[in-house]
PDB file of C-alpha atoms in Angstrom:
ATOM      1  CA  MET A  20     -38.512  27.861  28.907  1.00 61.00           C
ATOM      2  CA  MET A  21     -35.005  29.688  29.678  1.00 81.00           C
ATOM      3  CA  ASN A  22     -32.882  27.722  32.620  1.00 94.00           C
ATOM      4  CA  LYS A  23     -31.496  29.863  35.227  1.00 97.00           C
ATOM      5  CA  ARG A  24     -28.191  29.027  37.187  1.00 98.00           C
ATOM      6  CA  LEU A  25     -28.698  29.182  41.049  1.00 97.00           C
ATOM      7  CA  GLU A  26     -25.879  29.174  43.049  1.00 98.00           C
ATOM      8  CA  ALA A  27     -25.798  28.855  46.774  1.00 98.00           C
ATOM      9  CA  VAL A  28     -24.246  28.828  50.392  1.00 98.00           C
ATOM     10  CA  VAL A  29     -25.315  26.595  53.371  1.00 98.00           C
ATOM     11  CA  TYR A  30     -24.085  28.346  56.778  1.00 98.00           C
ATOM     12  CA  GLY A  31     -24.351  25.685  60.038  1.00 98.00           C
ATOM     13  CA  ARG A  32     -24.007  22.469  60.483  1.00 97.00           C
ATOM     14  CA  VAL A  33     -23.786  21.441  57.290  1.00 97.00           C
ATOM     15  CA  GLN A  34     -20.666  19.371  57.238  1.00 95.00           C
ATOM     16  CA  GLY A  35     -20.096  15.419  58.523  1.00 94.00           C
ATOM     17  CA  VAL A  36     -24.217  15.257  58.343  1.00 94.00           C
ATOM     18  CA  ASN A  37     -24.692  13.555  55.117  1.00 96.00           C
ATOM     19  CA  PHE A  38     -25.412  17.241  53.000  1.00 97.00           C
ATOM     20  CA  ARG A  39     -24.046  16.199  50.082  1.00 97.00           C
ATOM     21  CA  TYR A  40     -25.649  12.774  49.524  1.00 97.00           C
ATOM     22  CA  TYR A  41     -29.243  14.168  50.398  1.00 98.00           C
ATOM     23  CA  THR A  42     -28.538  17.528  47.945  1.00 98.00           C
ATOM     24  CA  GLU A  43     -27.257  14.870  45.718  1.00 98.00           C
ATOM     25  CA  LEU A  44     -30.352  13.032  45.543  1.00 98.00           C
ATOM     26  CA  GLU A  45     -32.914  16.030  46.175  1.00 98.00           C
ATOM     27  CA  ALA A  46     -31.428  17.695  42.524  1.00 98.00           C
ATOM     28  CA  ARG A  47     -31.683  14.239  40.916  1.00 97.00           C
ATOM     29  CA  ARG A  48     -35.188  14.295  41.995  1.00 98.00           C
ATOM     30  CA  LEU A  49     -35.600  17.765  40.437  1.00 98.00           C
ATOM     31  CA  GLN A  50     -33.862  16.533  37.481  1.00 97.00           C
ATOM     32  CA  LEU A  51     -31.167  19.543  37.874  1.00 98.00           C
ATOM     33  CA  THR A  52     -27.601  19.801  36.979  1.00 98.00           C
ATOM     34  CA  GLY A  53     -24.663  20.720  38.824  1.00 98.00           C
ATOM     35  CA  TRP A  54     -22.634  20.131  41.618  1.00 98.00           C
ATOM     36  CA  VAL A  55     -22.747  20.189  45.784  1.00 98.00           C
ATOM     37  CA  ALA A  56     -18.878  20.728  47.714  1.00 98.00           C
ATOM     38  CA  ASN A  57     -18.155  21.205  51.207  1.00 97.00           C
ATOM     39  CA  GLN A  58     -15.441  24.375  51.587  1.00 97.00           C
ATOM     40  CA  PRO A  59     -12.924  24.860  54.333  1.00 96.00           C
ATOM     41  CA  ASP A  60     -14.498  27.283  55.821  1.00 96.00           C
ATOM     42  CA  GLY A  61     -17.478  24.585  57.057  1.00 97.00           C
ATOM     43  CA  CYS A  62     -20.143  25.727  54.983  1.00 98.00           C
ATOM     44  CA  VAL A  63     -21.827  23.318  51.414  1.00 98.00           C
ATOM     45  CA  ARG A  64     -21.694  25.441  48.151  1.00 98.00           C
ATOM     46  CA  VAL A  65     -24.397  24.298  45.583  1.00 98.00           C
ATOM     47  CA  VAL A  66     -24.207  25.078  41.718  1.00 98.00           C
ATOM     48  CA  ALA A  67     -27.351  23.858  39.810  1.00 98.00           C
ATOM     49  CA  GLU A  68     -28.939  24.504  36.806  1.00 98.00           C
ATOM     50  CA  GLY A  69     -32.535  23.972  36.196  1.00 98.00           C
ATOM     51  CA  THR A  70     -35.999  25.710  35.464  1.00 97.00           C
ATOM     52  CA  GLU A  71     -36.327  28.420  38.086  1.00 96.00           C
ATOM     53  CA  ALA A  72     -40.099  25.720  39.596  1.00 97.00           C
ATOM     54  CA  GLN A  73     -37.152  23.330  39.878  1.00 97.00           C
ATOM     55  CA  LEU A  74     -34.153  25.460  41.499  1.00 98.00           C
ATOM     56  CA  HIS A  75     -36.959  27.137  43.999  1.00 98.00           C
ATOM     57  CA  ASP A  76     -37.530  23.631  45.066  1.00 98.00           C
ATOM     58  CA  MET A  77     -33.927  23.193  45.903  1.00 98.00           C
ATOM     59  CA  VAL A  78     -33.666  26.492  47.486  1.00 98.00           C
ATOM     60  CA  GLN A  79     -36.404  24.864  49.815  1.00 98.00           C
ATOM     61  CA  PHE A  80     -34.618  21.990  50.316  1.00 98.00           C
ATOM     62  CA  LEU A  81     -31.618  23.436  51.267  1.00 98.00           C
ATOM     63  CA  HIS A  82     -33.287  25.596  54.168  1.00 98.00           C
ATOM     64  CA  ARG A  83     -33.823  22.020  55.434  1.00 96.00           C
ATOM     65  CA  GLY A  84     -31.057  20.397  54.756  1.00 95.00           C
ATOM     66  CA  SER A  85     -30.246  16.270  56.050  1.00 94.00           C
ATOM     67  CA  PRO A  86     -32.002  15.043  58.815  1.00 94.00           C
ATOM     68  CA  ALA A  87     -29.372  15.477  60.775  1.00 95.00           C
ATOM     69  CA  ALA A  88     -28.428  19.125  59.492  1.00 97.00           C
ATOM     70  CA  TYR A  89     -28.915  22.667  60.852  1.00 97.00           C
ATOM     71  CA  VAL A  90     -28.871  25.708  58.335  1.00 98.00           C
ATOM     72  CA  ASP A  91     -28.330  28.943  59.838  1.00 98.00           C
ATOM     73  CA  ARG A  92     -28.680  30.679  56.352  1.00 98.00           C
ATOM     74  CA  VAL A  93     -28.401  30.186  53.196  1.00 98.00           C
ATOM     75  CA  ASP A  94     -27.391  32.697  50.623  1.00 98.00           C
ATOM     76  CA  VAL A  95     -28.698  32.512  47.127  1.00 98.00           C
ATOM     77  CA  ALA A  96     -27.909  34.116  43.897  1.00 98.00           C
ATOM     78  CA  TRP A  97     -29.155  34.165  40.490  1.00 97.00           C
ATOM     79  CA  THR A  98     -28.197  33.713  36.774  1.00 97.00           C
ATOM     80  CA  ALA A  99     -28.586  32.495  33.178  1.00 96.00           C
ATOM     81  CA  ALA A 100     -27.527  29.268  33.330  1.00 97.00           C
ATOM     82  CA  THR A 101     -24.522  27.769  31.092  1.00 96.00           C
ATOM     83  CA  GLY A 102     -25.021  24.293  29.961  1.00 96.00           C
ATOM     84  CA  GLU A 103     -22.212  22.988  31.010  1.00 96.00           C
ATOM     85  CA  PHE A 104     -22.725  20.315  32.921  1.00 97.00           C
ATOM     86  CA  THR A 105     -24.274  16.879  32.272  1.00 96.00           C
ATOM     87  CA  ARG A 106     -25.446  15.671  35.661  1.00 97.00           C
ATOM     88  CA  PHE A 107     -25.589  16.535  39.192  1.00 98.00           C
ATOM     89  CA  LYS A 108     -22.352  15.040  41.615  1.00 97.00           C
ATOM     90  CA  VAL A 109     -20.610  15.678  44.624  1.00 97.00           C
ATOM     91  CA  ARG A 110     -17.192  17.641  44.003  1.00 93.00           C
ATOM     92  CA  TRP A 111     -14.472  17.316  46.252  1.00 83.00           C
ATOM     93  CA  VAL A 112     -12.212  20.153  46.837  1.00 71.00           C
TER      94      VAL A 112
END
């Protein structure tokens, strides 16, 4: 099965609410690779690679977020996986 790459930007109250921590936990549970990072404009960016089914589960999670988060919207783009990641981690920008 061919892996895919998900690039998502999550808008809302998603910084300072453990969003990255919960995203990392969910990605590892789903056995995805990639990263999550806060962005200077207040959104959170996620890049993840895995099977299409795993990534669809991640998109569902991103619409919920962490318990204290409030997600307004999630912009999603799909591309082919690059295989550049070995695990999923929080990236600091």
